[in-house]
XYZ file of C-alpha atoms in Angstrom:
779
model
C 0.000 0.000 0.000
C 1.442 3.332 -1.005
C 1.375 6.463 1.123
C -1.065 8.067 -1.342
C -3.473 5.116 -1.013
C -3.167 5.109 2.755
C -3.987 8.861 2.857
C -6.977 8.447 0.558
C -8.789 5.883 2.714
C -9.279 8.127 5.801
C -10.533 10.922 3.504
C -13.059 8.543 1.905
C -14.237 7.364 5.309
C -14.515 10.990 6.473
C -16.701 11.856 3.448
C -18.900 8.818 4.020
C -19.294 9.719 7.694
C -20.365 13.257 6.737
C -23.053 11.869 4.390
C -24.323 9.589 7.160
C -24.433 12.497 9.647
C -26.363 14.692 7.243
C -28.812 11.867 6.475
C -29.382 11.195 10.156
C -29.823 14.913 10.870
C -32.438 15.209 8.154
C -34.283 11.882 8.500
C -33.098 10.277 11.719
C -35.073 10.167 14.930
C -38.356 9.914 13.042
C -37.829 13.217 11.183
C -39.023 11.517 8.015
C -42.495 11.879 9.581
C -42.034 15.674 9.569
C -40.972 15.535 5.929
C -44.106 13.520 5.129
C -46.283 16.038 6.983
C -44.536 18.885 5.138
C -45.120 17.219 1.755
C -48.795 16.647 2.630
C -49.227 20.281 3.716
C -47.604 21.638 0.548
C -49.759 19.307 -1.605
C -52.869 20.436 0.284
C -51.991 24.080 -0.317
C -51.340 23.541 -4.036
C -54.567 21.546 -4.524
C -56.513 24.147 -2.482
C -59.698 22.132 -1.803
C -62.840 24.097 -0.833
C -62.241 23.547 2.862
C -58.762 25.100 2.668
C -59.966 27.882 0.380
C -62.731 28.824 2.831
C -60.285 28.950 5.750
C -58.094 31.283 3.730
C -61.073 33.467 2.760
C -62.127 33.645 6.403
C -58.790 35.292 7.168
C -59.641 37.953 4.603
C -63.110 38.211 6.196
C -61.362 39.145 9.417
C -59.369 41.805 7.556
C -62.614 43.295 6.210
C -64.124 43.322 9.681
C -61.064 45.099 11.084
C -60.954 47.562 8.187
C -64.224 47.756 6.231
C -64.457 50.057 3.252
C -65.481 53.590 4.085
C -68.860 54.123 2.447
C -68.152 57.810 1.742
C -70.487 59.589 -0.649
C -72.916 57.040 -2.045
C -72.673 56.475 -5.782
C -75.304 53.745 -5.948
C -78.868 53.991 -4.638
C -81.587 51.379 -4.207
C -85.246 51.824 -5.107
C -86.430 49.582 -2.300
C -89.356 47.173 -2.364
C -89.657 47.201 1.425
C -92.220 45.878 3.869
C -93.999 49.251 4.046
C -94.342 49.368 0.238
C -95.776 45.863 0.129
C -98.319 46.703 2.813
C -99.419 49.800 0.896
C -99.256 48.533 -2.704
C -99.931 44.838 -2.289
C -97.897 41.727 -2.920
C -95.115 41.610 -5.496
C -95.084 41.573 -8.477
C -96.857 44.883 -8.977
C -98.332 45.940 -12.318
C -95.598 46.694 -14.849
C -97.103 50.140 -15.367
C -96.293 50.916 -11.730
C -92.709 49.729 -12.166
C -92.494 51.817 -15.350
C -93.633 54.841 -13.358
C -90.746 54.228 -10.957
C -88.273 54.150 -13.861
C -89.601 57.381 -15.360
C -89.456 59.241 -12.069
C -85.950 58.046 -11.267
C -84.642 59.053 -14.690
C -86.456 62.392 -14.536
C -84.689 62.997 -11.223
C -81.288 62.543 -12.912
C -80.404 58.873 -12.351
C -77.637 57.733 -14.722
C -79.018 54.252 -15.291
C -81.597 52.005 -13.591
C -80.784 48.322 -13.059
C -83.231 45.621 -11.982
C -82.372 43.026 -9.351
C -85.605 41.323 -10.359
C -86.690 39.457 -13.484
C -89.926 39.890 -15.419
C -90.227 36.355 -16.747
C -94.011 36.048 -16.876
C -96.729 38.234 -18.389
C -98.304 40.820 -16.106
C -101.453 39.135 -14.812
C -103.110 42.555 -14.484
C -102.730 43.490 -18.167
C -106.073 44.548 -19.705
C -106.031 41.816 -22.420
C -105.532 39.137 -19.747
C -108.166 40.607 -17.447
C -110.631 40.446 -20.339
C -110.437 36.634 -20.208
C -110.299 36.366 -16.410
C -113.274 38.450 -15.252
C -116.487 36.393 -15.433
C -119.737 37.997 -16.550
C -118.056 40.911 -18.296
C -120.127 42.416 -21.116
C -118.743 41.503 -24.531
C -118.233 45.138 -25.586
C -116.199 45.795 -22.425
C -114.268 42.560 -22.952
C -113.468 43.633 -26.530
C -112.386 47.073 -25.339
C -109.951 45.553 -22.805
C -108.524 43.230 -25.430
C -107.842 46.192 -27.716
C -105.716 47.960 -25.093
C -101.917 47.511 -25.042
C -100.604 45.086 -22.431
C -98.823 46.317 -19.331
C -95.722 44.519 -20.619
C -95.804 46.509 -23.884
C -96.229 49.763 -21.979
C -93.365 48.869 -19.648
C -91.159 47.947 -22.630
C -91.827 51.335 -24.201
C -90.838 53.089 -20.973
C -87.497 51.292 -20.618
C -86.816 51.791 -24.319
C -86.873 55.543 -23.682
C -84.986 55.409 -20.368
C -81.546 53.862 -19.828
C -82.417 50.628 -18.053
C -80.560 47.354 -17.512
C -82.733 44.296 -17.029
C -81.834 41.539 -14.620
C -81.510 37.882 -15.596
C -80.824 34.929 -13.349
C -79.109 31.616 -13.818
C -81.504 28.691 -14.104
C -80.983 25.411 -12.270
C -82.294 23.244 -15.113
C -81.218 23.095 -18.734
C -83.788 24.311 -21.231
C -84.180 23.855 -24.966
C -86.061 25.743 -27.635
C -87.340 29.290 -27.534
C -85.438 32.460 -28.386
C -81.971 32.996 -26.941
C -81.875 35.775 -24.318
C -80.310 38.984 -25.599
C -76.684 39.624 -24.655
C -74.216 42.499 -25.168
C -71.341 42.211 -27.633
C -68.459 40.357 -26.027
C -64.989 39.333 -27.141
C -61.968 37.702 -25.595
C -58.221 38.049 -25.968
C -55.482 35.384 -26.112
C -57.645 32.251 -25.656
C -61.180 31.068 -24.922
C -61.877 31.867 -21.232
C -65.247 30.116 -21.048
C -63.982 26.912 -19.351
C -62.841 29.008 -16.370
C -66.161 30.807 -15.800
C -68.957 30.011 -13.389
C -71.621 28.205 -15.421
C -75.393 27.826 -15.252
C -77.545 25.235 -17.038
C -79.844 27.951 -18.369
C -80.894 31.581 -18.095
C -84.201 32.808 -16.717
C -84.749 35.891 -18.869
C -87.431 38.543 -19.134
C -90.347 38.479 -21.542
C -89.066 38.880 -25.084
C -90.935 42.165 -25.625
C -89.221 43.612 -22.547
C -85.799 42.131 -23.336
C -85.756 43.693 -26.802
C -86.546 47.149 -25.404
C -83.763 47.361 -22.821
C -80.363 48.872 -23.548
C -78.627 46.267 -21.381
C -79.128 42.943 -19.608
C -77.076 41.264 -16.914
C -77.117 38.323 -14.508
C -77.841 39.131 -10.875
C -77.117 35.579 -9.718
C -74.482 35.325 -7.005
C -72.940 32.109 -5.728
C -72.544 31.758 -1.990
C -69.475 29.974 -0.667
C -69.797 26.635 1.128
C -70.214 28.521 4.423
C -73.066 30.600 2.981
C -71.210 33.914 2.628
C -71.105 35.969 -0.572
C -67.473 36.931 -1.126
C -66.783 36.465 -4.842
C -69.244 37.579 -7.497
C -68.927 36.534 -11.149
C -68.283 39.462 -13.488
C -69.169 37.107 -16.333
C -70.793 33.687 -16.429
C -71.351 30.963 -19.001
C -74.533 29.282 -20.122
C -73.674 26.630 -22.686
C -71.430 28.400 -25.200
C -72.854 31.842 -24.416
C -71.280 34.351 -22.036
C -73.356 36.767 -19.972
C -72.143 39.790 -17.969
C -73.141 40.434 -14.392
C -75.814 43.041 -13.743
C -73.227 45.338 -12.156
C -70.828 45.081 -15.106
C -73.626 45.713 -17.594
C -74.791 48.785 -15.654
C -71.255 50.165 -15.800
C -71.062 49.415 -19.511
C -74.260 51.330 -20.150
C -73.284 54.159 -17.796
C -69.889 54.628 -19.490
C -71.231 54.207 -23.029
C -68.867 51.281 -23.566
C -69.300 49.395 -26.802
C -67.983 45.914 -26.040
C -66.975 43.751 -23.111
C -63.470 42.343 -23.653
C -62.505 39.366 -21.479
C -58.711 39.184 -21.343
C -57.272 35.762 -20.572
C -53.661 35.340 -19.495
C -51.682 32.290 -20.669
C -49.247 32.704 -17.767
C -51.977 32.080 -15.176
C -54.126 29.787 -17.288
C -57.270 31.781 -16.612
C -58.978 35.148 -16.772
C -57.073 38.363 -16.057
C -59.689 41.118 -16.270
C -62.727 42.512 -18.052
C -62.325 45.662 -20.156
C -65.202 47.986 -20.998
C -64.061 48.916 -24.479
C -64.565 52.464 -25.566
C -63.595 54.023 -22.246
C -61.049 51.170 -21.775
C -62.271 50.742 -18.210
C -60.276 47.821 -16.795
C -61.905 45.703 -14.078
C -59.506 43.109 -12.589
C -60.916 39.669 -11.751
C -59.588 36.438 -10.355
C -58.705 33.608 -12.735
C -62.348 32.466 -12.816
C -63.670 35.906 -13.757
C -64.924 36.714 -10.252
C -64.863 40.043 -8.411
C -64.128 40.541 -4.727
C -65.968 43.575 -3.334
C -64.512 45.377 -0.347
C -67.618 45.559 1.773
C -68.756 48.521 3.821
C -71.436 48.518 6.502
C -74.833 48.752 4.822
C -75.819 52.440 4.756
C -79.554 52.810 5.391
C -79.536 56.138 3.555
C -78.884 54.183 0.325
C -82.459 52.843 0.373
C -85.359 54.864 -1.031
C -88.728 53.306 -0.300
C -90.946 52.694 -3.315
C -93.631 54.567 -1.408
C -91.514 57.720 -1.624
C -90.941 57.264 -5.372
C -94.624 56.513 -5.989
C -95.814 59.334 -3.746
C -99.021 61.128 -4.888
C -96.968 64.346 -4.736
C -95.636 63.454 -8.201
C -99.175 63.553 -9.604
C -100.152 66.892 -8.025
C -99.162 69.874 -10.206
C -98.564 71.931 -7.074
C -96.181 69.430 -5.439
C -94.571 67.576 -8.352
C -91.634 69.998 -8.654
C -90.752 69.732 -4.970
C -91.136 65.934 -5.026
C -88.868 65.635 -8.057
C -86.292 67.907 -6.427
C -86.295 65.779 -3.263
C -85.776 62.631 -5.308
C -83.075 64.305 -7.448
C -81.115 65.207 -4.320
C -80.753 61.486 -3.697
C -80.371 59.937 -7.165
C -79.000 62.600 -9.513
C -75.794 61.448 -11.193
C -75.992 58.031 -9.524
C -76.656 54.434 -10.499
C -79.952 53.100 -9.168
C -80.803 49.473 -8.483
C -84.389 48.262 -8.141
C -84.451 45.531 -5.507
C -86.090 44.231 -2.372
C -85.242 44.444 1.299
C -88.549 42.897 2.373
C -87.788 39.634 4.143
C -90.883 38.019 2.640
C -89.343 38.149 -0.845
C -86.499 35.907 0.414
C -83.606 37.812 -1.115
C -81.401 37.953 1.972
C -77.647 37.346 1.807
C -74.761 37.017 4.250
C -71.413 38.772 3.719
C -68.142 38.850 5.648
C -69.385 41.979 7.458
C -73.059 41.268 8.027
C -75.102 38.138 8.551
C -78.245 39.315 6.755
C -78.477 42.052 4.113
C -80.743 42.492 1.079
C -79.367 40.726 -1.968
C -79.502 44.004 -3.907
C -76.993 45.450 -1.427
C -74.400 42.951 -2.678
C -74.675 44.429 -6.184
C -74.579 47.989 -4.795
C -71.438 47.196 -2.771
C -69.813 45.615 -5.831
C -70.571 48.660 -8.005
C -69.155 51.056 -5.417
C -66.050 48.900 -4.960
C -65.463 49.143 -8.720
C -66.252 52.861 -8.953
C -63.989 53.729 -6.000
C -61.236 51.403 -7.269
C -61.334 49.499 -3.987
C -62.006 46.004 -5.318
C -60.031 43.409 -3.440
C -57.614 41.657 -5.754
C -55.898 38.310 -5.898
C -53.374 38.778 -8.713
C -51.931 35.577 -10.185
C -48.602 36.170 -8.490
C -50.187 35.859 -5.035
C -50.870 32.150 -5.550
C -47.262 31.433 -6.462
C -46.010 33.587 -3.603
C -48.312 31.811 -1.162
C -46.888 28.460 -2.253
C -43.334 29.761 -1.930
C -44.059 31.253 1.505
C -45.470 27.943 2.715
C -42.401 26.040 1.505
C -40.009 28.678 2.867
C -41.764 28.788 6.262
C -41.648 24.992 6.601
C -37.997 24.902 5.541
C -37.119 27.638 8.035
C -38.827 25.719 10.859
C -36.926 22.571 9.991
C -33.648 24.459 9.700
C -34.362 26.343 12.909
C -35.039 23.143 14.841
C -31.845 21.634 13.478
C -29.651 24.676 14.203
C -31.302 26.507 17.105
C -33.401 24.031 19.048
C -37.038 24.261 20.116
C -36.892 27.332 22.404
C -35.138 29.704 20.012
C -37.029 28.294 17.034
C -40.314 29.173 18.764
C -39.111 32.747 19.206
C -38.007 32.732 15.596
C -41.473 31.440 14.622
C -43.181 34.398 16.335
C -40.862 36.852 14.561
C -41.491 35.285 11.142
C -45.244 34.955 11.758
C -45.421 38.603 12.811
C -43.505 39.689 9.720
C -45.688 37.650 7.359
C -48.851 38.839 9.060
C -47.655 42.441 8.805
C -46.882 41.984 5.104
C -50.321 40.496 4.425
C -52.054 43.299 6.368
C -50.003 45.970 4.590
C -50.936 44.576 1.164
C -54.602 44.519 2.180
C -54.647 48.074 3.538
C -52.392 49.785 1.000
C -52.828 47.734 -2.185
C -56.197 45.998 -1.658
C -54.309 42.792 -2.457
C -55.098 39.499 -0.724
C -52.049 37.452 0.186
C -52.760 34.560 2.520
C -50.033 33.785 5.022
C -52.247 32.018 7.557
C -51.677 28.624 5.934
C -47.915 29.184 5.987
C -48.039 30.241 9.647
C -50.243 27.290 10.595
C -48.222 24.815 8.535
C -44.902 25.973 9.958
C -46.277 25.829 13.500
C -47.551 22.302 12.858
C -44.102 21.318 11.618
C -42.643 22.914 14.747
C -45.032 20.866 16.914
C -44.238 17.650 15.024
C -40.496 18.224 15.211
C -40.732 19.223 18.854
C -42.688 16.070 19.592
C -40.262 13.926 17.611
C -37.336 15.544 19.376
C -39.087 14.978 22.687
C -39.683 11.282 21.981
C -36.129 10.942 20.735
C -34.778 12.609 23.836
C -37.071 10.501 26.005
C -35.722 7.359 24.363
C -32.189 8.540 24.927
C -32.918 9.323 28.581
C -34.386 5.895 29.080
C -31.362 4.316 27.469
C -28.948 6.355 29.564
C -30.882 5.641 32.785
C -30.557 1.983 32.053
C -26.805 2.258 31.732
C -25.999 5.177 34.052
C -28.708 5.693 36.629
C -27.064 8.788 38.014
C -26.934 10.687 34.649
C -29.799 12.583 33.021
C -29.554 14.317 29.589
C -31.270 17.791 29.171
C -33.605 17.595 26.802
C -41.274 27.705 12.839
C -49.645 35.007 1.520
C -55.077 37.545 -5.879
C -67.768 45.502 -24.017
C -70.960 45.297 -28.976
C -74.201 46.307 -27.412
C -74.092 49.877 -28.517
C -75.716 52.967 -27.106
C -78.014 54.494 -29.730
C -76.462 57.925 -29.268
C -72.952 56.489 -29.697
C -73.698 55.072 -33.144
C -73.837 58.436 -34.855
C -71.395 60.250 -37.041
C -69.668 63.344 -35.712
C -67.075 64.389 -33.183
C -65.935 66.983 -30.700
C -62.857 69.134 -30.168
C -60.811 68.095 -27.145
C -57.360 68.634 -25.736
C -55.674 65.270 -26.187
C -52.328 63.537 -26.195
C -51.562 61.366 -29.223
C -48.975 58.579 -29.338
C -47.347 56.728 -32.240
C -44.818 53.914 -32.042
C -42.985 51.904 -34.655
C -40.519 49.002 -34.733
C -37.165 50.078 -36.129
C -36.058 47.897 -39.036
C -39.413 46.175 -39.304
C -38.912 45.584 -43.026
C -35.822 43.501 -42.257
C -37.742 41.550 -39.611
C -40.702 40.915 -41.932
C -38.416 39.428 -44.604
C -37.431 36.671 -42.194
C -40.945 35.213 -41.777
C -43.817 33.950 -43.830
C -47.251 35.519 -43.236
C -48.197 33.169 -40.405
C -44.840 33.487 -38.670
C -44.871 37.267 -38.987
C -48.357 37.450 -37.499
C -47.215 35.356 -34.541
C -44.121 37.519 -34.091
C -46.169 40.734 -34.161
C -48.604 39.364 -31.602
C -45.698 38.687 -29.252
C -44.626 42.324 -29.666
C -47.990 44.079 -29.754
C -49.577 42.293 -26.793
C -47.251 43.583 -24.015
C -47.070 47.037 -25.590
C -50.851 47.175 -25.801
C -51.158 46.054 -22.192
C -48.940 48.944 -21.093
C -50.986 51.488 -23.018
C -54.265 50.117 -21.669
C -52.954 50.110 -18.123
C -52.142 53.803 -18.589
C -55.769 54.353 -19.748
C -54.951 54.927 -23.411
C -57.426 54.293 -26.221
C -55.833 52.058 -28.855
C -56.914 53.693 -32.098
C -55.382 51.257 -34.546
C -52.484 49.013 -35.492
C -50.753 49.927 -38.736
C -48.562 46.930 -39.396
C -45.996 47.143 -36.617
C -47.096 50.641 -35.590
C -49.393 51.481 -32.687
C -51.537 54.608 -32.626
C -53.111 55.537 -29.295
C -54.536 58.586 -27.613
C -55.647 59.837 -24.213
C -58.585 61.883 -22.885
C -61.297 60.366 -25.067
C -63.839 58.897 -25.085
C -63.574 59.449 -21.313
C -61.605 62.184 -19.616
C -58.129 61.202 -18.412
C -56.660 63.698 -15.939
C -53.023 64.518 -16.675
C -53.158 62.637 -19.964
C -49.760 63.973 -21.024
C -48.246 62.401 -17.902
C -49.887 59.089 -18.789
C -48.367 59.223 -22.289
C -44.906 59.934 -20.866
C -45.220 57.005 -18.457
C -46.207 54.846 -21.415
C -43.053 55.884 -23.303
C -40.831 55.000 -20.352
C -42.576 51.687 -19.703
C -42.495 50.678 -23.385
C -38.801 51.557 -23.548
C -38.091 49.294 -20.569
C -40.333 46.498 -21.859
C -38.740 46.672 -25.318
C -35.333 45.929 -23.814
C -36.565 42.738 -22.157
C -38.724 41.829 -25.134
C -35.750 42.157 -27.459
C -33.907 39.602 -25.350
C -36.930 37.287 -25.233
C -37.430 37.380 -29.014
C -33.729 37.170 -29.935
C -33.706 33.334 -30.210
C -36.746 33.470 -32.498
C -35.072 36.061 -34.747
C -31.829 34.093 -34.786
C -33.627 30.900 -35.814
C -35.540 32.735 -38.556
C -32.332 34.374 -39.869
C -30.547 31.032 -39.982
C -33.480 29.443 -41.813
C -33.584 32.317 -44.307
C -29.798 32.106 -44.809
C -30.123 28.451 -45.804
C -32.935 29.360 -48.182
C -31.018 32.275 -49.778
C -27.618 30.657 -49.748
C -25.839 33.546 -48.001
C -25.623 34.859 -44.416
C -28.576 36.925 -43.173
C -27.856 39.452 -40.395
C -29.925 39.073 -37.238
C -31.930 42.266 -36.752
C -31.954 44.014 -33.386
C -35.379 45.111 -32.186
C -35.756 48.784 -31.279
C -38.694 51.102 -30.915
C -39.394 54.637 -32.060
C -42.105 56.736 -30.390
C -43.663 60.142 -30.965
C -45.946 62.090 -28.609
C -47.838 65.358 -29.133
C -50.498 67.195 -27.131
C -53.077 69.595 -28.539
C -56.621 70.079 -29.770
C -58.065 67.233 -31.853
C -61.331 66.255 -33.446
C -62.400 62.956 -31.894
C -65.498 60.847 -32.417
C -67.160 58.435 -34.807
C -65.707 59.239 -38.227
C -66.528 57.683 -41.576
C -69.538 57.139 -43.769
C -73.093 56.312 -42.853
C -72.390 52.687 -43.810
C -69.098 52.259 -41.982
C -67.410 54.372 -39.343
C -65.131 54.058 -36.352
C -64.078 55.943 -33.260
C -60.872 57.811 -34.068
C -59.042 61.114 -33.770
C -58.097 63.614 -36.467
C -56.257 66.906 -36.769
C -52.895 68.614 -37.021
C -51.957 67.347 -33.552
C -52.235 63.766 -34.826
C -50.208 64.450 -37.971
C -47.439 66.072 -35.959
C -47.304 63.150 -33.506
C -46.835 60.789 -36.454
C -44.079 62.998 -37.920
C -42.313 63.169 -34.548
C -42.247 59.382 -34.292
C -40.551 59.287 -37.695
C -37.914 61.799 -36.539
C -36.755 59.602 -33.645
C -34.681 57.534 -36.084
C -32.516 60.296 -37.663
C -31.852 61.737 -34.183
C -30.872 58.276 -32.879
C -33.284 58.380 -29.915
C -36.228 56.131 -29.135
C -38.716 58.953 -28.652
C -39.459 62.506 -29.740
C -41.813 64.612 -27.606
C -43.357 67.892 -28.707
C -42.972 71.141 -26.789
C -46.754 71.122 -26.220
C -46.513 67.866 -24.272
C -43.446 68.982 -22.310
C -45.311 72.082 -21.140
C -48.091 69.892 -19.698
C -45.873 67.790 -17.410
C -43.388 68.509 -14.660
C -42.077 65.267 -13.197
C -40.040 63.984 -16.131
C -36.535 64.501 -17.459
C -36.474 66.011 -20.986
C -33.634 67.168 -23.221
C -34.195 69.634 -26.034
C -33.326 67.963 -29.350
C -33.882 70.581 -32.060
C -36.035 73.274 -33.631
C -37.355 71.471 -36.686
C -39.663 71.956 -39.626
C -41.228 68.557 -40.311
C -42.576 67.402 -43.630
C -45.962 68.883 -44.429
C -45.644 71.841 -42.030
C -44.395 75.362 -42.565
C -44.022 76.369 -38.918
C -41.064 75.000 -36.923
C -41.658 73.012 -33.714
C -39.339 72.587 -30.764
C -38.792 68.914 -30.018
C -37.493 67.038 -26.999
C -36.614 63.521 -25.998
C -37.871 61.934 -22.776
C -34.913 60.641 -20.802
C -36.464 59.473 -17.540
C -38.774 60.062 -14.612
C -38.563 62.413 -11.634
C -35.580 60.708 -9.923
C -33.626 61.004 -13.200
C -34.655 64.653 -13.509
C -33.321 65.347 -10.010
C -30.068 63.430 -10.525
C -26.832 65.417 -10.721
C -25.659 63.651 -13.877
C -28.814 64.572 -15.796
C -28.722 68.164 -14.582
C -25.143 68.471 -15.818
C -26.052 66.879 -19.140
C -29.033 69.229 -19.483
C -26.805 72.256 -18.790
C -24.291 71.259 -21.473
C -27.132 70.345 -23.857
C -28.565 73.876 -23.455
C -25.110 75.287 -24.207
C -24.995 73.145 -27.359
C -28.354 74.515 -28.540
C -27.245 78.139 -27.953
C -23.888 77.712 -29.750
C -25.429 75.687 -32.584
C -28.134 78.245 -33.359
C -25.610 81.078 -33.055
C -23.371 79.227 -35.573
C -20.613 79.073 -32.958
C -19.376 75.761 -34.299
C -16.347 75.503 -32.005
C -18.414 76.255 -28.940
C -20.946 73.670 -30.098
C -18.189 71.057 -30.450
C -16.976 71.749 -26.913
C -20.539 71.364 -25.669
C -20.878 68.074 -27.589
C -17.719 66.734 -25.962
C -19.093 67.713 -22.554
C -22.444 66.052 -23.310
C -20.766 62.855 -24.474
C -19.250 62.438 -21.008
C -22.778 61.854 -19.669
C -24.549 60.520 -22.777
C -23.724 56.785 -22.372
C -25.729 56.629 -19.153
C -28.817 57.630 -21.138
C -27.919 56.005 -24.501
C -27.661 59.382 -26.258
C -24.308 59.046 -27.979
C -25.991 58.830 -31.388
C -27.770 62.167 -30.870
C -24.549 64.056 -30.236
C -22.644 62.278 -32.998
C -25.455 63.359 -35.349
C -24.916 66.967 -34.264
C -21.163 66.617 -34.769
C -21.775 65.352 -38.310
C -24.271 68.157 -39.022
C -21.823 70.827 -37.811
C -19.140 69.361 -40.094
C -21.556 69.737 -43.020
C -22.520 73.291 -42.037
C -18.867 74.341 -41.847
C -18.495 73.229 -45.447
C -21.812 74.661 -46.559
C -23.427 77.135 -44.072
C -27.174 76.787 -43.442
C -27.798 80.282 -44.882
C -25.802 82.501 -47.240
C -23.221 84.802 -45.696
C -24.718 87.974 -44.270
C -28.112 86.458 -43.573
C -29.365 85.618 -40.072
C -30.119 81.941 -39.498
C -33.197 81.153 -37.404
C -31.762 77.834 -36.206
C -34.502 75.784 -37.850
C -33.558 72.412 -39.296
C -35.716 71.287 -42.228
C -36.421 67.570 -41.928
C -35.397 65.513 -44.941
C -37.633 62.533 -44.127
C -41.070 61.925 -42.672
């Protein structure tokens, strides 16, 4: 045996001993039981059966009870079918003419839209034509006269046709066949079919066809209670067969905002539904993956409820009191959404919520509407599920590691610290972000692991003590968080003048990219680019006007007002710039593969294009509205402001920047870092415009490096326009010291090249004064 062999054997034994020690530390003493419990707990969390889901939702119930939503100024009112109204007017249903009177008075008082938490599925039994056949002994001439009168249902339909009303529908418990399909608004989806993820009903109980056809909107008022009977999650959309129906609340918002279509956006990353968009105003309503909404409940405000007796008061029929009665009603409903529903217990529409054990069912819809309108919906973004799983695994691992390294006493203290931190994080997200992150399962699971390990350690220590007592009687061992039913007045030609911000973007070198793909491949590639860019614009409340090949045209402040729309456009530029950098990396393998395939086809190397974006933004007065012919038109924007925005996007390439912003836009904002680029006369215009490039946000604006760059850039502009070419070169050199940080080297090299040209051939003949305007050579 050599010395080398003799030295190797102890090392091998030492390594083997270390493996044995680690194995015993992890699985010895019955610790495999703890690993089994941990695996079962993680599996239970991932599977999330109803019992676990309810426990997790009950934690969020507690949050709502500790911090309910502040009701504030009511935006939704209820025309209440209460006990007093039933005593005075008789049992429900009342004649449709009476209900129509309620609608007319509410709308006359200034209600925005009236929604019904009831369904009119059967003919009005008190209609004159029906009474003609029901009253015995009626003279034939009187019977004929009653039959000639319009039915109450026809009269009611005419009333809701002339007043913005949304009818209620309910999910049926039995499948039906035959008969007309209930009317539905126009609905579309993005990315993939979301219907398998929606709550489904076998059928729909709809209103009489004559009433359904007259209404401007229809929505389901069905809500599904959880297994413990509480209403926490309300479907924004639901499925009946292959048809999709919006909730009553969503449809009321669509009608109130003059939205054209409901767009259900599915997300491949979560394998479910992301949100519902009211197209037109681009009102985004986030949902969970099953298309459900989580209202943040407030205590039921009694002042929300207006008794039907008050609305049907005789004061409205007296010429001397009608004005005062209408004024009183207007003070309560003007500018608000109104739901018609029942609080009378006899009508059996009582629900339980996390805050209250018994409230009228119509209150659930009112609370949901106000949660949407006040942007206080509780959310469970897709990332919360993944984070909850990670937190559970991390908490269990920390408990196991703590027990191994610290022992039971210090691990318990460590458990309380971690549990307090997780609980604080979950509470912070609920209060500040309205985001639900469950950490209770992680805390409970880690504590259970702590108990199991403590027990296993105890039994192990007990066994050791027993063993030691048997050998040495005198020795004792001491023993750790989830729009095309159109408005009639929208489908008209015409527009209005508004101050707006217009945005154009384009992919640099798109022609080169397009040559790499066939039509199908190019379409797929463009979808990968346009989808994230569109998401950014929509999140910043832009209206996507159109796609022109690879170009995106969007605008702000129409069809709904967007405060600080120029700021929103600037944020969009910065976010698209950042997303383009990551997207370029993500799509690089696809471009490389396509270039290699094309090279084989052509027989010579094909360069791999680098993706870059060019953007142009301008703010000013525009004509916006439905433009086109009487046969075909679309909502769009027109005017000189739009043309200039398009020209500015085109100028980003010759100036070697990714965006050009007009002086009009720069004047509207204050919290962004801009550099003046030039005074330019673009193609198609005779007046010069001062243009800028957006460098960054407020922190960049306040940074010392940007302030120095801006100072030297201003010096460059002064020297350049004064034809002080040497001074301009010194300023360029100074700017280039800071330019790499902001990727602006190309801008200053362009100025260096232009100055070289001007020294050879001055911009104006000798003796004339140059105005500093550069005439663009390209669009």
